[in-house]
Coordinates of C-alpha atoms in Angstrom, one line a residue:
Chain A
M4 CA -8.2 -12.0 23.7
T5 CA -5.5 -9.5 23.6
R6 CA -5.6 -6.4 25.9
R7 CA -6.2 -4.1 23.0
N8 CA -9.2 -6.3 21.8
R9 CA -10.6 -6.2 25.3
I10 CA -10.5 -2.4 25.4
V11 CA -12.1 -2.1 22.0
S12 CA -14.8 -4.6 23.0
V13 CA -15.6 -2.6 26.1
I14 CA -15.7 0.7 24.2
V15 CA -18.0 -0.8 21.5
A16 CA -20.3 -2.3 24.1
V17 CA -20.6 0.9 26.1
A18 CA -21.2 3.0 22.9
L19 CA -23.8 0.5 21.7
A20 CA -25.6 0.5 25.1
A21 CA -25.7 4.3 25.1
L22 CA -27.1 4.4 21.5
V23 CA -29.8 1.8 22.4
L24 CA -30.8 3.3 25.7
F25 CA -30.7 7.1 25.3
P26 CA -34.0 7.4 23.4
F27 CA -35.8 6.0 26.4
L28 CA -34.5 8.6 28.9
D29 CA -37.0 11.4 29.2
V30 CA -34.3 14.0 29.9
F31 CA -33.4 13.8 26.3
S32 CA -35.7 15.6 23.9
G33 CA -37.1 14.2 20.7
A34 CA -34.9 16.7 18.8
L35 CA -31.8 14.8 20.0
V36 CA -33.2 11.5 18.7
R37 CA -33.6 13.2 15.3
T38 CA -30.1 14.7 15.4
V39 CA -28.5 11.3 16.3
T40 CA -30.5 9.6 13.5
V41 CA -28.9 12.0 11.0
V42 CA -25.4 11.2 12.5
V43 CA -26.1 7.4 12.4
M44 CA -27.3 7.7 8.8
A45 CA -24.1 9.5 7.9
A46 CA -22.1 6.9 9.7
A47 CA -23.9 4.1 7.8
T48 CA -23.3 5.7 4.4
A49 CA -19.7 6.3 5.3
Q50 CA -19.3 2.7 6.4
A51 CA -20.8 1.7 3.0
W52 CA -18.4 4.0 1.1
N53 CA -15.5 2.6 3.1
L54 CA -16.1 -0.8 1.5
I55 CA -15.5 0.4 -2.0
G56 CA -13.4 3.6 -1.3
G57 CA -11.5 2.6 1.8
Y58 CA -10.9 -1.2 1.5
T59 CA -10.9 -1.6 -2.3
G60 CA -9.3 1.8 -3.1
Y61 CA -11.9 2.8 -5.7
P62 CA -12.9 6.4 -4.9
A63 CA -16.6 6.3 -5.8
F64 CA -18.2 9.8 -6.0
G65 CA -21.7 8.6 -6.9
N66 CA -22.9 6.6 -3.9
V67 CA -25.8 8.9 -3.5
A68 CA -27.3 7.1 -6.6
F69 CA -27.8 4.1 -4.4
F70 CA -29.2 6.2 -1.6
G71 CA -31.7 7.6 -4.0
V72 CA -32.5 4.4 -5.8
G73 CA -33.1 2.6 -2.4
G74 CA -35.2 5.5 -1.2
Y75 CA -37.3 5.6 -4.4
A76 CA -37.7 1.9 -4.4
V77 CA -39.2 2.1 -0.9
A78 CA -41.4 5.0 -1.8
I79 CA -42.8 3.2 -4.8
L80 CA -43.3 -0.1 -3.1
M81 CA -45.0 1.5 -0.1
S82 CA -47.1 4.0 -1.8
K83 CA -48.1 2.2 -5.0
L84 CA -47.9 -1.5 -4.0
H85 CA -48.7 -1.1 -0.3
V86 CA -45.8 -3.1 0.9
D87 CA -44.9 -2.9 4.6
F88 CA -42.0 -0.8 5.7
I89 CA -39.4 -3.5 6.6
P90 CA -39.8 -5.7 3.5
A91 CA -39.8 -2.5 1.4
V92 CA -36.5 -1.3 2.9
L93 CA -34.9 -4.7 2.4
A94 CA -36.1 -4.7 -1.2
G95 CA -34.8 -1.2 -1.6
G96 CA -31.3 -2.3 -0.5
L97 CA -31.4 -5.2 -2.9
V98 CA -32.5 -3.0 -5.8
A99 CA -29.6 -0.6 -5.1
A100 CA -27.2 -3.6 -4.9
L101 CA -28.5 -4.9 -8.3
Y102 CA -28.1 -1.4 -9.8
A103 CA -24.5 -1.3 -8.6
T104 CA -23.8 -4.7 -10.0
L105 CA -25.0 -3.6 -13.5
L106 CA -23.2 -0.3 -13.3
G107 CA -20.0 -1.8 -11.8
L108 CA -19.4 -4.2 -14.6
P109 CA -18.5 -1.4 -17.1
I110 CA -17.3 1.4 -14.8
L111 CA -15.1 -0.6 -12.5
R112 CA -12.8 -1.1 -15.4
L113 CA -11.9 2.5 -14.9
K114 CA -9.4 3.6 -12.3
G115 CA -8.6 6.6 -10.1
H116 CA -10.0 9.9 -11.3
Y117 CA -11.7 8.3 -14.3
F118 CA -13.7 6.0 -12.0
S119 CA -14.6 8.9 -9.7
I120 CA -15.9 11.0 -12.6
A121 CA -17.8 8.1 -14.1
T122 CA -19.6 7.5 -10.7
L123 CA -20.3 11.2 -10.4
G124 CA -21.8 11.2 -13.9
V125 CA -23.9 8.1 -13.2
A126 CA -25.4 9.6 -10.0
E127 CA -26.4 12.8 -12.0
A128 CA -27.8 10.7 -14.8
T129 CA -29.8 8.6 -12.3
R130 CA -31.2 11.8 -10.8
E131 CA -32.2 13.1 -14.2
V132 CA -34.0 9.8 -15.0
V133 CA -35.9 9.8 -11.7
S134 CA -36.8 13.5 -12.2
N135 CA -38.3 12.8 -15.6
W136 CA -40.0 9.5 -15.1
T137 CA -43.0 11.2 -13.7
A138 CA -45.4 8.2 -14.1
L139 CA -43.3 6.1 -11.7
T140 CA -41.5 8.6 -9.5
G141 CA -43.8 11.7 -9.4
G142 CA -41.0 13.6 -11.2
G143 CA -39.8 16.9 -9.8
S144 CA -42.6 17.3 -7.4
G145 CA -41.7 14.1 -5.7
I146 CA -43.5 11.1 -4.2
T147 CA -45.4 10.9 -0.9
L148 CA -45.1 7.9 1.3
P149 CA -47.9 6.5 3.5
I150 CA -48.0 8.3 6.9
S151 CA -47.2 6.1 9.9
P152 CA -50.2 5.7 12.3
D153 CA -47.7 6.2 15.3
I154 CA -47.4 9.5 17.0
P155 CA -44.3 11.5 16.0
P156 CA -42.1 10.6 19.1
I157 CA -42.7 6.9 18.7
F158 CA -42.3 7.1 14.9
N159 CA -39.0 9.0 15.2
R160 CA -37.7 6.5 17.7
A161 CA -38.7 3.7 15.4
M162 CA -36.9 5.4 12.5
Y163 CA -33.9 6.0 14.7
F164 CA -33.7 2.3 15.6
S165 CA -34.1 1.3 11.9
M166 CA -31.2 3.6 11.0
L167 CA -29.2 2.2 13.9
A168 CA -29.9 -1.3 12.7
V169 CA -28.6 -0.4 9.2
F170 CA -25.4 1.1 10.7
V171 CA -24.7 -1.8 13.1
G172 CA -25.4 -4.2 10.3
S173 CA -22.9 -2.3 8.1
V174 CA -20.2 -2.6 10.8
I175 CA -20.9 -6.4 11.2
L176 CA -20.9 -6.8 7.4
T177 CA -17.5 -4.9 7.2
Y178 CA -16.1 -7.0 10.0
G179 CA -17.1 -10.2 8.2
V180 CA -15.6 -8.9 5.0
T181 CA -12.3 -8.1 6.6
R182 CA -12.0 -11.6 8.1
S183 CA -12.9 -13.3 4.8
K184 CA -11.0 -14.0 1.6
L185 CA -13.1 -11.3 0.0
G186 CA -11.6 -8.7 2.4
Y187 CA -8.0 -9.8 1.7
G188 CA -8.8 -9.8 -2.0
L189 CA -10.2 -6.2 -1.9
I190 CA -7.2 -4.9 0.1
A191 CA -4.9 -6.7 -2.4
I192 CA -6.7 -4.9 -5.3
R193 CA -6.3 -1.6 -3.5
E194 CA -2.6 -2.1 -2.9
D195 CA -1.7 -3.4 -6.3
E196 CA -4.3 -4.6 -8.8
D197 CA -1.8 -6.3 -11.1
A198 CA -0.2 -8.3 -8.3
A199 CA -3.7 -9.2 -7.1
R200 CA -4.6 -10.5 -10.6
S201 CA -1.5 -12.6 -10.9
L202 CA -2.1 -14.1 -7.5
G203 CA -5.4 -15.6 -8.8
I204 CA -7.9 -12.9 -7.7
N205 CA -10.8 -12.4 -10.0
T206 CA -10.5 -8.7 -9.7
T207 CA -13.7 -7.8 -11.6
R208 CA -15.9 -10.1 -9.5
F209 CA -14.3 -8.8 -6.3
K210 CA -14.7 -5.1 -7.2
V211 CA -18.3 -5.6 -8.3
T212 CA -19.1 -7.4 -5.1
A213 CA -17.6 -4.6 -3.0
F214 CA -19.5 -2.0 -5.0
A215 CA -22.8 -4.0 -4.6
L216 CA -22.3 -4.4 -0.8
S217 CA -21.6 -0.6 -0.6
A218 CA -24.8 0.0 -2.6
L219 CA -26.8 -2.4 -0.4
V220 CA -26.0 -0.5 2.8
T221 CA -26.4 2.9 1.1
G222 CA -29.7 1.8 -0.3
L223 CA -31.0 0.5 3.0
A224 CA -30.1 3.9 4.6
G225 CA -31.9 5.7 1.7
G226 CA -34.9 3.5 2.2
V227 CA -35.2 4.3 5.9
Y228 CA -34.7 8.0 5.1
A229 CA -37.5 7.9 2.6
Y230 CA -40.1 6.6 5.1
W231 CA -38.8 8.9 7.9
N232 CA -39.1 11.9 5.6
S233 CA -42.5 10.7 4.3
Q234 CA -41.8 12.6 1.1
L235 CA -39.0 12.2 -1.4
I236 CA -37.9 14.7 -4.0
P237 CA -35.0 14.1 -6.4
E238 CA -33.0 17.1 -5.0
D239 CA -32.9 15.5 -1.6
A240 CA -32.6 11.8 -2.5
F241 CA -29.8 12.5 -5.0
S242 CA -28.1 15.4 -3.2
L243 CA -24.3 15.4 -3.8
D244 CA -24.0 16.3 -0.1
I245 CA -24.8 12.7 0.8
T246 CA -21.9 11.3 -1.2
L247 CA -19.5 14.0 0.0
R248 CA -20.4 13.5 3.6
A249 CA -19.8 9.8 3.4
I250 CA -16.4 10.4 1.8
L251 CA -15.3 13.1 4.2
I252 CA -16.4 11.0 7.2
S253 CA -14.5 8.0 6.0
I254 CA -11.4 10.0 5.4
I255 CA -11.5 11.8 8.7
G256 CA -12.2 8.6 10.6
G257 CA -9.8 6.4 8.7
P258 CA -10.5 4.8 5.3
G259 CA -10.1 1.0 5.3
T260 CA -10.6 0.7 9.0
L261 CA -13.5 -1.0 10.8
F262 CA -14.4 1.8 13.3
G263 CA -13.1 4.7 11.3
P264 CA -16.5 5.7 9.8
A265 CA -18.2 5.7 13.3
L266 CA -15.5 7.9 14.8
G267 CA -15.4 10.0 11.7
A268 CA -19.2 10.6 11.8
V269 CA -19.0 11.8 15.4
A270 CA -16.0 14.0 14.7
F271 CA -17.5 15.4 11.5
E272 CA -20.9 16.3 13.0
F273 CA -19.3 18.0 16.1
M274 CA -17.0 19.9 13.8
R275 CA -19.8 20.9 11.4
N276 CA -22.1 22.1 14.2
Y277 CA -19.2 24.1 15.8
L278 CA -18.2 25.7 12.5
W279 CA -21.7 26.4 11.3
D280 CA -22.6 28.0 14.7
N281 CA -19.4 30.0 15.1
F282 CA -18.2 30.9 11.7
P283 CA -21.3 31.6 9.6
G284 CA -20.2 32.3 6.0
L285 CA -16.7 30.8 6.6
Q286 CA -17.8 27.3 7.6
F287 CA -16.7 25.7 4.3
T288 CA -13.3 27.5 4.4
F289 CA -12.7 26.0 7.8
L290 CA -14.0 22.6 6.8
G291 CA -11.6 22.6 3.9
L292 CA -8.7 23.6 6.1
V293 CA -9.5 20.8 8.6
M294 CA -9.6 18.3 5.7
V295 CA -6.2 19.4 4.5
L296 CA -4.8 19.1 8.0
V297 CA -6.3 15.7 8.4
I298 CA -4.9 14.4 5.1
I299 CA -1.4 15.8 6.0
F300 CA -1.2 14.7 9.6
M301 CA -3.5 11.7 9.7
P302 CA -3.7 10.1 6.3
K303 CA -5.3 7.1 8.0
G304 CA -7.7 9.3 9.9
V305 CA -8.6 9.5 13.6
M306 CA -8.0 5.8 14.0
E307 CA -4.3 6.3 13.3
F308 CA -4.2 9.1 15.7
L309 CA -5.9 7.1 18.5
T310 CA -3.6 4.1 18.0
G311 CA -0.7 6.5 18.5
R312 CA 1.0 5.7 15.2
R313 CA 1.2 9.4 14.2
R314 CA 2.1 12.6 16.0
F315 CA 0.9 16.0 15.3
T316 CA 4.3 17.7 14.9
A317 CA 6.1 20.0 12.5
S318 CA 8.4 17.1 11.5
A319 CA 5.3 15.2 10.3
L320 CA 4.4 18.2 8.1
L321 CA 7.9 18.4 6.7
Q322 CA 7.9 14.6 6.0
Y323 CA 4.7 15.0 4.2
V324 CA 6.0 17.9 2.1
R325 CA 9.2 15.9 1.3
Q326 CA 7.2 12.8 0.3
N327 CA 4.7 14.6 -1.9
R328 CA 6.9 17.2 -3.5
V329 CA 6.3 17.6 -7.2
S330 CA 9.7 17.3 -8.9
Chain B
M27 CA 10.5 -47.9 -34.3
P28 CA 13.3 -45.6 -33.1
A29 CA 12.3 -42.9 -30.6
P30 CA 12.2 -39.5 -32.3
H31 CA 15.3 -37.4 -31.7
P32 CA 14.7 -34.5 -29.4
A33 CA 15.7 -31.1 -30.6
P34 CA 19.4 -30.3 -30.1
G35 CA 20.0 -28.9 -26.7
A36 CA 16.5 -29.5 -25.5
L37 CA 15.0 -32.0 -23.2
S38 CA 17.7 -34.6 -23.6
L39 CA 19.9 -32.3 -21.6
S40 CA 17.7 -32.2 -18.5
K41 CA 19.2 -35.3 -17.0
G42 CA 16.9 -37.5 -15.0
V43 CA 13.7 -35.5 -15.7
E44 CA 11.0 -37.1 -17.7
G45 CA 9.9 -33.9 -19.3
Q46 CA 6.4 -33.8 -20.6
P47 CA 5.8 -30.4 -22.1
L48 CA 4.2 -28.3 -19.4
L49 CA 4.0 -25.0 -21.2
V50 CA 4.2 -24.6 -25.0
A51 CA 4.3 -21.2 -26.7
R52 CA 4.0 -21.0 -30.5
G53 CA 4.6 -17.9 -32.5
V54 CA 4.0 -15.6 -29.5
T55 CA 3.8 -12.0 -30.7
K56 CA 3.1 -8.7 -29.2
H57 CA 3.0 -5.4 -31.0
F58 CA 2.6 -2.1 -29.2
G59 CA 1.4 0.1 -32.1
G60 CA 4.1 -0.3 -34.7
V61 CA 6.7 -1.7 -32.3
A62 CA 7.2 -5.4 -32.2
A63 CA 8.1 -6.1 -28.5
V64 CA 7.9 -9.9 -29.0
E65 CA 7.9 -11.5 -32.4
G66 CA 7.1 -15.1 -33.2
V67 CA 8.7 -16.7 -30.2
D68 CA 8.4 -20.5 -29.8
L69 CA 9.2 -22.0 -26.4
T70 CA 8.6 -25.3 -24.7
V71 CA 9.0 -25.6 -20.9
A72 CA 9.2 -29.3 -19.9
E73 CA 7.8 -30.5 -16.6
G74 CA 10.5 -30.5 -13.9
E75 CA 13.1 -28.5 -15.7
M76 CA 14.8 -25.3 -14.8
L77 CA 14.9 -23.0 -17.9
G78 CA 16.7 -19.7 -18.2
L79 CA 15.5 -16.8 -20.3
I80 CA 18.0 -14.2 -20.9
G81 CA 18.5 -11.2 -23.2
P82 CA 19.8 -7.6 -23.0
N83 CA 17.8 -4.8 -21.6
G84 CA 14.6 -4.2 -23.7
A85 CA 14.8 -7.7 -25.3
G86 CA 11.2 -8.3 -24.4
K87 CA 11.7 -10.8 -21.6
T88 CA 9.2 -9.2 -19.2
T89 CA 6.7 -8.6 -22.0
F90 CA 7.0 -12.3 -22.9
I91 CA 6.2 -13.3 -19.4
N92 CA 3.3 -10.9 -19.3
L93 CA 1.9 -12.6 -22.4
L94 CA 2.4 -16.1 -21.0
T95 CA 0.6 -15.2 -17.8
G96 CA -2.3 -13.3 -19.5
M97 CA -1.3 -9.9 -18.0
E98 CA -1.3 -8.5 -21.5
P99 CA -3.3 -9.8 -24.5
L100 CA -1.4 -11.6 -27.3
T101 CA -1.2 -9.9 -30.7
A102 CA -0.7 -13.4 -32.3
G103 CA 0.4 -16.8 -31.4
Q104 CA -0.8 -19.5 -29.0
V105 CA 0.1 -20.7 -25.5
T106 CA -0.9 -24.0 -24.0
F107 CA -0.4 -24.9 -20.4
R108 CA -0.9 -28.5 -19.1
G109 CA -2.4 -29.3 -22.4
R110 CA -5.0 -26.5 -22.4
D111 CA -5.1 -23.6 -24.7
I112 CA -4.7 -20.5 -22.5
S113 CA -4.0 -18.0 -25.2
H114 CA -6.9 -15.7 -24.3
Q115 CA -7.6 -16.8 -20.7
A116 CA -7.9 -14.2 -17.9
A117 CA -4.8 -13.7 -15.8
Y118 CA -6.4 -14.8 -12.5
L119 CA -7.2 -18.2 -14.0
M120 CA -3.5 -18.8 -14.8
G121 CA -2.8 -18.6 -11.1
R122 CA -5.5 -21.1 -10.3
M123 CA -4.2 -23.5 -13.0
G124 CA -0.8 -23.6 -11.4
M125 CA 1.2 -20.7 -12.9
A126 CA 2.9 -18.2 -10.6
R127 CA 5.3 -15.4 -11.3
T128 CA 7.2 -12.7 -9.5
F129 CA 7.5 -9.1 -10.7
Q130 CA 10.8 -7.5 -11.6
V131 CA 9.5 -4.3 -10.1
V132 CA 8.3 -5.7 -6.8
K133 CA 4.6 -5.4 -6.0
P134 CA 4.2 -5.9 -2.3
F135 CA 0.8 -5.1 -0.6
R136 CA 2.5 -2.3 1.4
N137 CA -0.2 -1.9 4.0
L138 CA -0.4 -5.6 4.9
S139 CA 2.0 -7.6 7.0
V140 CA 4.5 -9.9 5.3
R141 CA 2.5 -12.9 6.6
E142 CA -0.8 -11.5 5.1
N143 CA 1.0 -10.7 1.8
V144 CA 1.9 -14.4 1.5
A145 CA -1.5 -15.5 2.7
V146 CA -3.1 -13.8 -0.2
G147 CA -1.1 -16.1 -2.5
A148 CA -2.2 -19.1 -0.5
M149 CA -5.9 -18.0 -0.6
F150 CA -6.2 -17.5 -4.3
G151 CA -3.5 -19.6 -6.0
A152 CA -3.8 -23.2 -7.2
G153 CA -4.4 -24.5 -3.7
G154 CA -6.5 -21.6 -2.6
A155 CA -10.0 -23.0 -3.3
K156 CA -9.9 -25.5 -0.4
R157 CA -8.4 -23.0 2.1
S158 CA -10.1 -20.5 4.4
S159 CA -8.5 -17.2 5.2
R160 CA -7.3 -18.6 8.6
E161 CA -5.8 -21.7 7.0
S162 CA -4.1 -19.5 4.4
L163 CA -2.4 -17.6 7.2
A164 CA -1.1 -20.9 8.6
K165 CA 0.1 -21.8 5.0
A166 CA 1.9 -18.5 4.8
D167 CA 3.9 -19.3 8.0
E168 CA 4.9 -22.5 6.4
V169 CA 6.1 -20.8 3.2
L170 CA 7.9 -18.0 5.1
A171 CA 9.8 -20.7 7.1
F172 CA 10.7 -22.3 3.8
V173 CA 12.2 -19.1 2.3
G174 CA 13.8 -18.1 5.6
M175 CA 11.6 -15.1 6.4
D176 CA 9.7 -16.4 9.4
A177 CA 11.3 -13.9 11.7
K178 CA 9.9 -11.1 9.6
A179 CA 6.4 -12.4 9.3
R180 CA 4.8 -9.7 11.5
L181 CA 6.6 -6.8 9.9
G182 CA 4.7 -4.5 7.5
A183 CA 5.7 -5.1 3.9
D184 CA 6.7 -1.4 3.8
Q185 CA 9.4 -2.1 6.3
L186 CA 11.4 -4.5 4.2
T187 CA 14.7 -4.0 2.4
I188 CA 15.1 -4.7 -1.3
P189 CA 16.5 -8.3 -0.9
D190 CA 13.6 -9.1 1.5
L191 CA 11.1 -7.6 -0.9
K192 CA 12.4 -9.8 -3.7
R193 CA 12.2 -12.8 -1.3
L194 CA 8.6 -11.8 -0.4
E195 CA 7.7 -11.8 -4.1
L196 CA 9.0 -15.4 -4.3
A197 CA 7.1 -16.4 -1.1
K198 CA 3.8 -15.0 -2.4
A199 CA 4.3 -16.9 -5.7
L200 CA 5.3 -20.1 -3.8
A201 CA 2.2 -19.9 -1.5
M202 CA 0.1 -20.4 -4.7
E203 CA 1.6 -23.9 -4.9
P204 CA 2.5 -23.5 -8.6
K205 CA 3.4 -26.1 -11.1
L206 CA 5.3 -23.5 -13.0
L207 CA 7.1 -20.6 -11.4
M208 CA 8.4 -17.7 -13.4
L209 CA 11.0 -15.6 -11.7
D210 CA 11.4 -12.2 -13.3
E211 CA 14.9 -10.9 -12.3
V212 CA 14.6 -11.8 -8.7
M213 CA 18.4 -11.2 -8.4
A214 CA 18.6 -7.7 -9.9
G215 CA 20.0 -5.3 -7.5
L216 CA 21.4 -7.9 -5.0
H217 CA 25.0 -8.2 -3.8
T218 CA 27.1 -11.2 -4.6
R219 CA 26.3 -12.9 -1.3
E220 CA 22.6 -12.2 -1.6
I221 CA 22.7 -13.6 -5.1
E222 CA 24.2 -16.8 -3.8
A223 CA 21.6 -17.1 -1.1
A224 CA 18.9 -16.5 -3.7
M225 CA 20.3 -19.1 -6.1
E226 CA 20.4 -21.6 -3.3
L227 CA 16.7 -20.8 -2.5
I228 CA 15.7 -21.2 -6.1
R229 CA 17.5 -24.6 -6.3
K230 CA 15.6 -25.6 -3.2
V231 CA 12.3 -24.6 -4.8
H232 CA 13.2 -26.5 -7.9
A233 CA 14.2 -29.6 -5.9
S234 CA 10.7 -29.5 -4.2
G235 CA 9.2 -30.4 -7.6
V236 CA 8.4 -27.0 -9.1
T237 CA 9.2 -26.3 -12.8
V238 CA 11.1 -23.0 -12.9
L239 CA 11.5 -20.4 -15.6
V240 CA 14.2 -18.0 -14.6
I241 CA 14.5 -14.6 -16.3
E242 CA 17.8 -13.1 -15.4
H243 CA 20.3 -10.5 -16.3
V244 CA 23.0 -11.8 -14.0
M245 CA 24.8 -14.3 -16.3
K246 CA 26.5 -16.1 -13.4
A247 CA 23.2 -16.9 -11.9
I248 CA 21.8 -18.3 -15.2
V249 CA 24.8 -20.5 -15.9
G250 CA 24.7 -21.8 -12.3
L251 CA 21.0 -22.5 -12.3
S252 CA 19.6 -23.4 -15.7
Q253 CA 19.8 -26.7 -17.5
R254 CA 18.8 -24.9 -20.7
V255 CA 18.8 -21.3 -21.8
V256 CA 16.8 -19.3 -24.3
V257 CA 18.0 -16.0 -25.5
L258 CA 15.8 -13.1 -26.6
H259 CA 17.0 -10.1 -28.5
Y260 CA 14.8 -7.4 -29.9
G261 CA 11.8 -9.6 -29.2
E262 CA 13.0 -12.5 -31.1
K263 CA 14.6 -15.8 -30.1
I264 CA 18.2 -15.8 -31.2
A265 CA 19.6 -18.9 -29.5
E266 CA 18.6 -21.8 -27.3
G267 CA 20.6 -24.6 -25.7
Q268 CA 23.0 -25.5 -22.9
P269 CA 24.1 -22.5 -20.9
R270 CA 27.8 -22.7 -21.8
E271 CA 27.1 -23.4 -25.4
V272 CA 24.8 -20.4 -25.7
M273 CA 27.3 -18.1 -24.0
Q274 CA 29.8 -18.8 -26.8
N275 CA 27.2 -18.3 -29.5
P276 CA 28.5 -15.3 -31.6
K277 CA 25.0 -13.9 -32.0
V278 CA 24.5 -13.9 -28.2
I279 CA 27.9 -12.2 -27.6
E280 CA 27.0 -9.6 -30.2
A281 CA 23.6 -9.0 -28.6
Y282 CA 25.1 -8.4 -25.2
L283 CA 28.5 -6.8 -26.0
G284 CA 28.1 -5.3 -29.4
Q285 CA 29.4 -6.2 -32.9
Q286 CA 32.9 -4.9 -32.4
Y287 CA 33.5 -7.0 -29.3
A288 CA 32.0 -10.1 -31.1
R289 CA 34.3 -9.7 -34.1
R290 CA 37.5 -9.3 -32.0
H291 CA 36.7 -12.3 -29.7
A292 CA 35.1 -14.5 -32.3
P293 CA 36.3 -18.1 -31.9
A294 CA 38.7 -18.9 -34.8
S295 CA 36.9 -20.8 -37.4

């Protein structure tokens, strides 16, 4: 094991221990558990986006569709078919993955902006269908899930651990992918799809697989969210905010890196809280400004900054301007 | 019964190679809207030979290779490889069947190391199915040693110079363990000394048992390498034969140097 790997392992172990243990310490209030659940959920959806957007280079703007589909699958299974929580969540993830597979076959033929717009459109269309399929989804007034028999602190903790399991699972999944032929194939597609094709990579199959895995994780997160919230309405389950947060977190943390989404989620939530508390009314302006600075100075996110490959200097800005000048 | 005569200037010239046809193209045609980029080209590549494909800029050489490798769909015609009709086969399957190519405009995976770039070829090419990603990285080291780039294995592909990027293209293709290797202007933009090194490397690849189709602009390289040459001009085949013969063909001289030059220097007849 190299020195760097050892340091990373220690950091990961400490972070994981803290995440597992803190809900049991009484000094922390239940509110913190709820807050961290939201951060972990954002990290999981960002890790999921990272597979298609970061590693494969397909900027999906409709991942909330899978969040909503996973959530509604769980809601329907639990409320109408009386399925237990865990099997319902797993089924929700699979339904989302299946949905992504069917969608991916046509829309992954598109590239760049066209792909982004198509995914955005699909997410909106999915929301419309769910809003109007009243018999199945309850329509605009939503669907109510069974209430857990546990008292709220215990229930919240259980939901926190469920979300944490989805997130940790997504990191392990991503790690496995990066070590496998699939991962090399996805990166090759991102770097140059024609070269990837001519080297023998079945690009369609690989892209659809990445999209389906991304949807699987997003759907699992959506499923846990549905039960946690105990009520699901289309506006929440298909909120564009979920997609945007996943993308912003990935970009801040470092797209196409294993720990980028986790770091990005922490950085993003701190920043968001700070801006929302201190600059009411201007929070989006500052958020936008931060995003521009991140893209200029750390195009590979916080990960790149931490590994010391980039410096926050005027020359970096000038270099960026030179490289991206429109001539 | 007497053996049938081979076509003039064809297989009989590739001395010592028992050439079964490896790749056969018949009437290969590509139209972009109203423009005929490639028009009815016939070509046979025999197993074990080194064939040159030349032509002036815009002659359709690269398009022709794109058609053979399935990167672009044929408008008309037929291509068979190892006896199988591959006219409408997906490009990635060509690689698995033993076809590999380099790109004239190099296509490195810039955010991967040199070693990983080559490993991708080893993972998904003709020999890829049996290899894990780890074994593919070991195979990449082997190939990099063969092409003389082992010292640069750990560099990022974005740190390479043009000659090295051209060499990386070749290494990626070789890692696929192809039966037929198509080199699309791997020598364009190289200095004389670099060209000689590249030629030596291509001979080494050919000697290792790979059938090679060389597309080249550099005449010297083609004459030095190929056993047989095919000339394209405006998408059509205008000549085929031994390199020296073809170079003296008035049609070829005209295509390269213009009518006036061809008339003035025409061999007295």
